[in-house]
Amino acid sequence: MAPVTFLEAIKQAMFEEMERDPAVVLLGEDVGVYGGAFKTSEGLLERFGWERVIDTPISESAIIGAACGMSYLGLRPIAEMQFIDFIVCAFNQITNFVAKGHYLWGAPAPMVIRGPSGGGVRGGPFHSANPEMYFVHTPGLKIIYPSTPYDAKGLLKAAVRDNNPVLFFEHKFLYRRIKEELPAEEYTVPIGKAVVRRPGKHLTILSYAAMMHTSLEAAENLAKEGIEAEVIDLRTLLPLDEETILQSVKKTNRVLVVHEDTKTGGIAGEIAAILCEKAFGDLDGPVLRVTGLDTPVPYAPTLEDAFLPSAQKVFAAARELARY
Amino acid sequence: MKIELTRQQHLDLYYYMRLNRAVEDTMGKLFRQNKIVGGLYASLGQEAISVGTAYALEKKDWLAPMIRNIGALLTKGVPPRDIFTQHMAKYTSPTFGKDGTSHFGDLENLHIVSPISMLGDLIPVMAGVALAGRYLGQKIVAMTWIGDGGSSTGVFHEGLNFAASQKAPFVLILENNQWAYSTPVRKQVPLADLADRAKAYGIASYIVDGNDVAAVYSTAKEAVERARAGEGPILIEAKTMRMRGHAQHDPAEYVPPEMFEYWKKRDPIARHEKFLLDEKLLDAKGKAEIEKKIETLLEKDREFAENSPLPPPELAAEGVYCEGCHAPKPKWERPIAEVTPPRCSVEAVWQVEGFGRGKDVGLATTPLHFEAAPAAKPAKAAAKRPARKPAKAAAKGKRR
């Protein structure tokens, strides 16, 4: 099997799930004839027809609302946000309607909301967002943010089969930049499980999405200096896999969290709090953060590069942490 | 289409309106006894709308109530005790005390979607319900309500426009009770008839006297059957008056007293009762029987609610996720083969020529659910010279 891109993995996941289960439908802006702004749904209309691949008006609240209504009749809609930045147009529909239904009145909403997110592609302030933490703060949702084609496919398939509303973030920097050979046979990846991408003993780097690759690059360079960093890919942000994190800390006693999202209110702060509560005695140094700046994502390449964490910044922070 | 009601239908409408008012009267008493946990919202004077519209639905149809549609819930088959326990936050309530008022639903049997407090959100949700029902071959209609106030929300527009673009079997009841909390409708909307909002979405609409239950029912029935037949969403404006404040705490002093006087004479229950007595569809004995039936039922249900416990504190942490407690499954009412690839089950109704060309979708062009603008040539011509009557030109677009 030839290696496939992240994009192709997403497409395969949707195709296979729609093929497997006629309850799975896709709706969003330009997902039909055009095949999606990034061509993630190319070919789905031809295969599954107009009723299952629905081009919608530019109405994010309507897309989410309708997907929710469909899920109440047992369908498993995938709602695409053309860019994940626009998900906030449907914020109320997601946080108040979709997320609270099961807790309040026992109405499961088996639906997936997915779309391209993240920066590094010169998309400017409204096409580069990482809005995951608005939703990590919302009980009732599951939040997935994968970093490899294998995970993207397996987790998206698991998300479609989950009985809860799942937000699935696809880092668009990765769409065409990484390739991976995928198993010929069918597989899913469990939601809520982190994975150790690189074992190490001197410190733990926790990351996800595009920054996972940045962290791996930094770890490579750290190894040349004799610092063995353990890199963990969180994959799911909600519910967070505390167990894998705590196990690693027991071994390394130092933690660096790397994410592209802004620093204030980013998941690094939450992880730091969890470590203080549950692993204080295991820590030999402060929990450090390398994150995006507390600003919107700027447009000019020089500015965006300054905004984004880099392998150099991760390397510097890790080296500082290793001194403890 | 003139819909004649049978005697039984007239009596049913009367019964549910009386039940609606009696349930709310009982809750008013409970509120004054401090037994209602949160707010209490009255639908006094608006019962004909809740009851008349919901009565037009079949058992398989779906509805989603708003705060003043307890009558619709009762008509769809919700027992009064569910309403009482909800308001009293009891463990025996449909939400186990996790939410109050009419905020509860029943996906399995009664096909009710719970509302939330943010107005208009139900509209796209019910559009989705309608679309899913159509896809599954269930031939259902989805119905929800919105107030004059809620019709100004963004999601009202998004939802109705989306439903219209999909020709969803969806009926939206716009209850114009003339007040959004303290703001009169004339300060909210520069329209004499809110039904005119339908024009923006190219859908059919009706205006009905919301205090005439038989008129509300026959209008709703016609709309429901049109929607079921595939005519697309329909908006019904029911004109009425909110006879109390926004909620129990609000004395509504901002409403001119003569307005209350005017509408009091048009009370929907008194009006229907007079009709029934005049037409000899009901007599004093029959009326007393109905009153007794309601009294007995409410006495029993109120006692049940009052004697029910509050939920145990441990419940607060439970139920955020579905962890195997539900198994959502669609109910197919059509052969699944119809939607199984590579077949496509939607027929092209109207088309944009050339759109989708080169795509192997089994159809030359894209099916659209509404009358399309004229294709390439006329549009080009229109673009050359300033369109004098663009609206008319578009309306003339031919059906293909």
PDB file of C-alpha atoms in Angstrom, chain B residues 148-298:
ATOM      1  CA  ASP B 148     -42.574  37.359  18.014  1.00  0.00           C
ATOM      2  CA  GLY B 149     -39.441  38.077  20.038  1.00  0.00           C
ATOM      3  CA  GLY B 150     -37.589  34.922  19.026  1.00  0.00           C
ATOM      4  CA  SER B 151     -38.242  35.601  15.360  1.00  0.00           C
ATOM      5  CA  SER B 152     -35.531  38.267  15.485  1.00  0.00           C
ATOM      6  CA  THR B 153     -32.723  35.835  16.320  1.00  0.00           C
ATOM      7  CA  GLY B 154     -30.063  34.939  13.781  1.00  0.00           C
ATOM      8  CA  VAL B 155     -30.691  31.239  14.129  1.00  0.00           C
ATOM      9  CA  PHE B 156     -34.365  31.762  13.220  1.00  0.00           C
ATOM     10  CA  HIS B 157     -33.150  32.978   9.857  1.00  0.00           C
ATOM     11  CA  GLU B 158     -30.444  30.339   9.450  1.00  0.00           C
ATOM     12  CA  GLY B 159     -32.776  27.531  10.415  1.00  0.00           C
ATOM     13  CA  LEU B 160     -35.765  28.565   8.336  1.00  0.00           C
ATOM     14  CA  ASN B 161     -33.626  29.367   5.320  1.00  0.00           C
ATOM     15  CA  PHE B 162     -31.879  26.012   5.549  1.00  0.00           C
ATOM     16  CA  ALA B 163     -35.192  24.182   5.985  1.00  0.00           C
ATOM     17  CA  ALA B 164     -36.573  26.042   2.964  1.00  0.00           C
ATOM     18  CA  SER B 165     -33.528  25.294   0.826  1.00  0.00           C
ATOM     19  CA  GLN B 166     -33.988  21.610   1.627  1.00  0.00           C
ATOM     20  CA  LYS B 167     -37.796  21.666   1.326  1.00  0.00           C
ATOM     21  CA  ALA B 168     -37.920  20.028   4.735  1.00  0.00           C
ATOM     22  CA  PRO B 169     -41.312  18.811   6.000  1.00  0.00           C
ATOM     23  CA  PHE B 170     -41.340  21.385   8.760  1.00  0.00           C
ATOM     24  CA  VAL B 171     -44.043  23.611  10.230  1.00  0.00           C
ATOM     25  CA  LEU B 172     -43.090  26.644  12.278  1.00  0.00           C
ATOM     26  CA  ILE B 173     -45.712  28.297  14.446  1.00  0.00           C
ATOM     27  CA  LEU B 174     -44.954  31.946  15.082  1.00  0.00           C
ATOM     28  CA  GLU B 175     -46.894  32.871  18.181  1.00  0.00           C
ATOM     29  CA  ASN B 176     -47.272  36.591  18.015  1.00  0.00           C
ATOM     30  CA  ASN B 177     -48.336  37.422  21.563  1.00  0.00           C
ATOM     31  CA  GLN B 178     -47.253  41.011  20.983  1.00  0.00           C
ATOM     32  CA  TRP B 179     -44.719  41.181  23.797  1.00  0.00           C
ATOM     33  CA  ALA B 180     -41.113  40.082  24.065  1.00  0.00           C
ATOM     34  CA  TYR B 181     -40.826  40.444  27.806  1.00  0.00           C
ATOM     35  CA  SER B 182     -41.533  44.206  28.050  1.00  0.00           C
ATOM     36  CA  THR B 183     -40.860  45.137  24.433  1.00  0.00           C
ATOM     37  CA  PRO B 184     -43.923  45.443  22.193  1.00  0.00           C
ATOM     38  CA  VAL B 185     -43.788  43.782  18.796  1.00  0.00           C
ATOM     39  CA  ARG B 186     -43.911  47.149  17.057  1.00  0.00           C
ATOM     40  CA  LYS B 187     -40.564  48.033  18.608  1.00  0.00           C
ATOM     41  CA  GLN B 188     -39.051  44.745  17.444  1.00  0.00           C
ATOM     42  CA  VAL B 189     -40.157  44.235  13.892  1.00  0.00           C
ATOM     43  CA  PRO B 190     -41.128  46.728  11.194  1.00  0.00           C
ATOM     44  CA  LEU B 191     -43.800  44.423   9.809  1.00  0.00           C
ATOM     45  CA  ALA B 192     -47.555  44.470  10.278  1.00  0.00           C
ATOM     46  CA  ASP B 193     -47.692  40.703   9.810  1.00  0.00           C
ATOM     47  CA  LEU B 194     -44.817  38.545  10.992  1.00  0.00           C
ATOM     48  CA  ALA B 195     -46.020  35.924   8.512  1.00  0.00           C
ATOM     49  CA  ASP B 196     -44.372  38.160   5.923  1.00  0.00           C
ATOM     50  CA  ARG B 197     -41.043  36.864   7.133  1.00  0.00           C
ATOM     51  CA  ALA B 198     -41.880  33.709   5.147  1.00  0.00           C
ATOM     52  CA  LYS B 199     -41.506  35.655   1.909  1.00  0.00           C
ATOM     53  CA  ALA B 200     -37.792  35.991   2.564  1.00  0.00           C
ATOM     54  CA  TYR B 201     -37.459  32.216   2.457  1.00  0.00           C
ATOM     55  CA  GLY B 202     -39.808  31.590  -0.447  1.00  0.00           C
ATOM     56  CA  ILE B 203     -42.110  29.459   1.695  1.00  0.00           C
ATOM     57  CA  ALA B 204     -45.847  29.409   2.228  1.00  0.00           C
ATOM     58  CA  SER B 205     -47.391  31.115   5.218  1.00  0.00           C
ATOM     59  CA  TYR B 206     -50.697  31.591   6.971  1.00  0.00           C
ATOM     60  CA  ILE B 207     -52.097  34.112   9.396  1.00  0.00           C
ATOM     61  CA  VAL B 208     -54.605  32.780  11.872  1.00  0.00           C
ATOM     62  CA  ASP B 209     -56.583  34.119  14.806  1.00  0.00           C
ATOM     63  CA  GLY B 210     -54.636  32.493  17.609  1.00  0.00           C
ATOM     64  CA  ASN B 211     -57.600  32.681  19.957  1.00  0.00           C
ATOM     65  CA  ASP B 212     -59.870  30.580  17.734  1.00  0.00           C
ATOM     66  CA  VAL B 213     -58.904  27.000  18.409  1.00  0.00           C
ATOM     67  CA  ALA B 214     -60.841  25.480  15.520  1.00  0.00           C
ATOM     68  CA  ALA B 215     -59.240  27.934  13.087  1.00  0.00           C
ATOM     69  CA  VAL B 216     -55.796  27.236  14.540  1.00  0.00           C
ATOM     70  CA  TYR B 217     -56.339  23.506  14.211  1.00  0.00           C
ATOM     71  CA  SER B 218     -57.638  23.534  10.648  1.00  0.00           C
ATOM     72  CA  THR B 219     -54.864  25.884   9.530  1.00  0.00           C
ATOM     73  CA  ALA B 220     -52.224  23.759  11.223  1.00  0.00           C
ATOM     74  CA  LYS B 221     -53.734  20.571   9.831  1.00  0.00           C
ATOM     75  CA  GLU B 222     -53.612  21.966   6.310  1.00  0.00           C
ATOM     76  CA  ALA B 223     -50.017  23.130   6.810  1.00  0.00           C
ATOM     77  CA  VAL B 224     -48.931  19.793   8.281  1.00  0.00           C
ATOM     78  CA  GLU B 225     -50.390  17.841   5.372  1.00  0.00           C
ATOM     79  CA  ARG B 226     -48.879  20.211   2.814  1.00  0.00           C
ATOM     80  CA  ALA B 227     -45.493  19.841   4.470  1.00  0.00           C
ATOM     81  CA  ARG B 228     -45.916  16.083   4.582  1.00  0.00           C
ATOM     82  CA  ALA B 229     -46.790  16.052   0.899  1.00  0.00           C
ATOM     83  CA  GLY B 230     -43.432  17.614   0.133  1.00  0.00           C
ATOM     84  CA  GLU B 231     -44.325  21.273  -0.276  1.00  0.00           C
ATOM     85  CA  GLY B 232     -41.579  22.369   2.075  1.00  0.00           C
ATOM     86  CA  PRO B 233     -41.650  24.345   5.317  1.00  0.00           C
ATOM     87  CA  ILE B 234     -44.677  26.430   6.230  1.00  0.00           C
ATOM     88  CA  LEU B 235     -44.865  29.369   8.609  1.00  0.00           C
ATOM     89  CA  ILE B 236     -48.064  30.071  10.528  1.00  0.00           C
ATOM     90  CA  GLU B 237     -48.433  33.354  12.355  1.00  0.00           C
ATOM     91  CA  ALA B 238     -50.962  32.980  15.145  1.00  0.00           C
ATOM     92  CA  LYS B 239     -51.968  36.363  16.490  1.00  0.00           C
ATOM     93  CA  THR B 240     -52.727  36.449  20.180  1.00  0.00           C
ATOM     94  CA  MET B 241     -51.939  38.242  23.414  1.00  0.00           C
ATOM     95  CA  ARG B 242     -49.788  37.311  26.388  1.00  0.00           C
ATOM     96  CA  MET B 243     -52.239  37.779  29.269  1.00  0.00           C
ATOM     97  CA  ARG B 244     -49.615  37.701  32.038  1.00  0.00           C
ATOM     98  CA  GLY B 245     -46.115  39.068  32.490  1.00  0.00           C
ATOM     99  CA  HIS B 246     -43.082  37.372  31.048  1.00  0.00           C
ATOM    100  CA  ALA B 247     -43.022  35.147  34.112  1.00  0.00           C
ATOM    101  CA  GLN B 248     -44.657  35.037  37.538  1.00  0.00           C
ATOM    102  CA  HIS B 249     -42.444  37.769  38.953  1.00  0.00           C
ATOM    103  CA  ASP B 250     -43.464  40.249  36.253  1.00  0.00           C
ATOM    104  CA  PRO B 251     -46.722  42.190  36.836  1.00  0.00           C
ATOM    105  CA  ALA B 252     -46.585  43.490  33.225  1.00  0.00           C
ATOM    106  CA  GLU B 253     -47.358  47.058  34.216  1.00  0.00           C
ATOM    107  CA  TYR B 254     -45.959  48.185  30.885  1.00  0.00           C
ATOM    108  CA  VAL B 255     -48.982  46.723  29.093  1.00  0.00           C
ATOM    109  CA  PRO B 256     -51.861  49.224  28.600  1.00  0.00           C
ATOM    110  CA  PRO B 257     -54.790  47.956  30.747  1.00  0.00           C
ATOM    111  CA  GLU B 258     -57.248  48.425  27.884  1.00  0.00           C
ATOM    112  CA  MET B 259     -55.198  45.945  25.878  1.00  0.00           C
ATOM    113  CA  PHE B 260     -55.786  43.292  28.520  1.00  0.00           C
ATOM    114  CA  GLU B 261     -59.489  44.217  28.558  1.00  0.00           C
ATOM    115  CA  TYR B 262     -59.738  43.876  24.797  1.00  0.00           C
ATOM    116  CA  TRP B 263     -58.136  40.449  24.750  1.00  0.00           C
ATOM    117  CA  LYS B 264     -59.911  39.187  27.832  1.00  0.00           C
ATOM    118  CA  LYS B 265     -63.134  39.322  25.814  1.00  0.00           C
ATOM    119  CA  ARG B 266     -61.452  37.082  23.261  1.00  0.00           C
ATOM    120  CA  ASP B 267     -60.408  34.364  25.665  1.00  0.00           C
ATOM    121  CA  PRO B 268     -59.954  31.221  23.556  1.00  0.00           C
ATOM    122  CA  ILE B 269     -61.522  28.827  26.052  1.00  0.00           C
ATOM    123  CA  ALA B 270     -64.616  30.908  26.772  1.00  0.00           C
ATOM    124  CA  ARG B 271     -65.007  31.426  23.048  1.00  0.00           C
ATOM    125  CA  HIS B 272     -64.802  27.761  22.171  1.00  0.00           C
ATOM    126  CA  GLU B 273     -67.064  26.835  25.068  1.00  0.00           C
ATOM    127  CA  LYS B 274     -69.705  29.262  23.849  1.00  0.00           C
ATOM    128  CA  PHE B 275     -69.444  27.761  20.393  1.00  0.00           C
ATOM    129  CA  LEU B 276     -69.845  24.237  21.753  1.00  0.00           C
ATOM    130  CA  LEU B 277     -72.856  25.183  23.869  1.00  0.00           C
ATOM    131  CA  ASP B 278     -74.489  27.199  21.080  1.00  0.00           C
ATOM    132  CA  GLU B 279     -74.010  24.365  18.615  1.00  0.00           C
ATOM    133  CA  LYS B 280     -75.203  21.881  21.209  1.00  0.00           C
ATOM    134  CA  LEU B 281     -71.977  19.917  20.977  1.00  0.00           C
ATOM    135  CA  LEU B 282     -71.652  20.175  24.727  1.00  0.00           C
ATOM    136  CA  ASP B 283     -74.113  20.605  27.552  1.00  0.00           C
ATOM    137  CA  ALA B 284     -73.817  21.491  31.216  1.00  0.00           C
ATOM    138  CA  LYS B 285     -73.557  17.839  32.178  1.00  0.00           C
ATOM    139  CA  GLY B 286     -70.805  17.147  29.667  1.00  0.00           C
ATOM    140  CA  LYS B 287     -68.939  20.226  30.817  1.00  0.00           C
ATOM    141  CA  ALA B 288     -69.135  19.140  34.436  1.00  0.00           C
ATOM    142  CA  GLU B 289     -67.848  15.700  33.493  1.00  0.00           C
ATOM    143  CA  ILE B 290     -64.844  17.204  31.762  1.00  0.00           C
ATOM    144  CA  GLU B 291     -64.137  19.430  34.751  1.00  0.00           C
ATOM    145  CA  LYS B 292     -64.400  16.479  37.109  1.00  0.00           C
ATOM    146  CA  LYS B 293     -62.089  14.370  34.947  1.00  0.00           C
ATOM    147  CA  ILE B 294     -59.463  17.107  34.901  1.00  0.00           C
ATOM    148  CA  GLU B 295     -59.790  17.798  38.606  1.00  0.00           C
ATOM    149  CA  THR B 296     -59.321  14.133  39.511  1.00  0.00           C
ATOM    150  CA  LEU B 297     -56.361  13.732  37.208  1.00  0.00           C
ATOM    151  CA  LEU B 298     -54.592  16.846  38.420  1.00  0.00           C
TER     152      LEU B 298
END
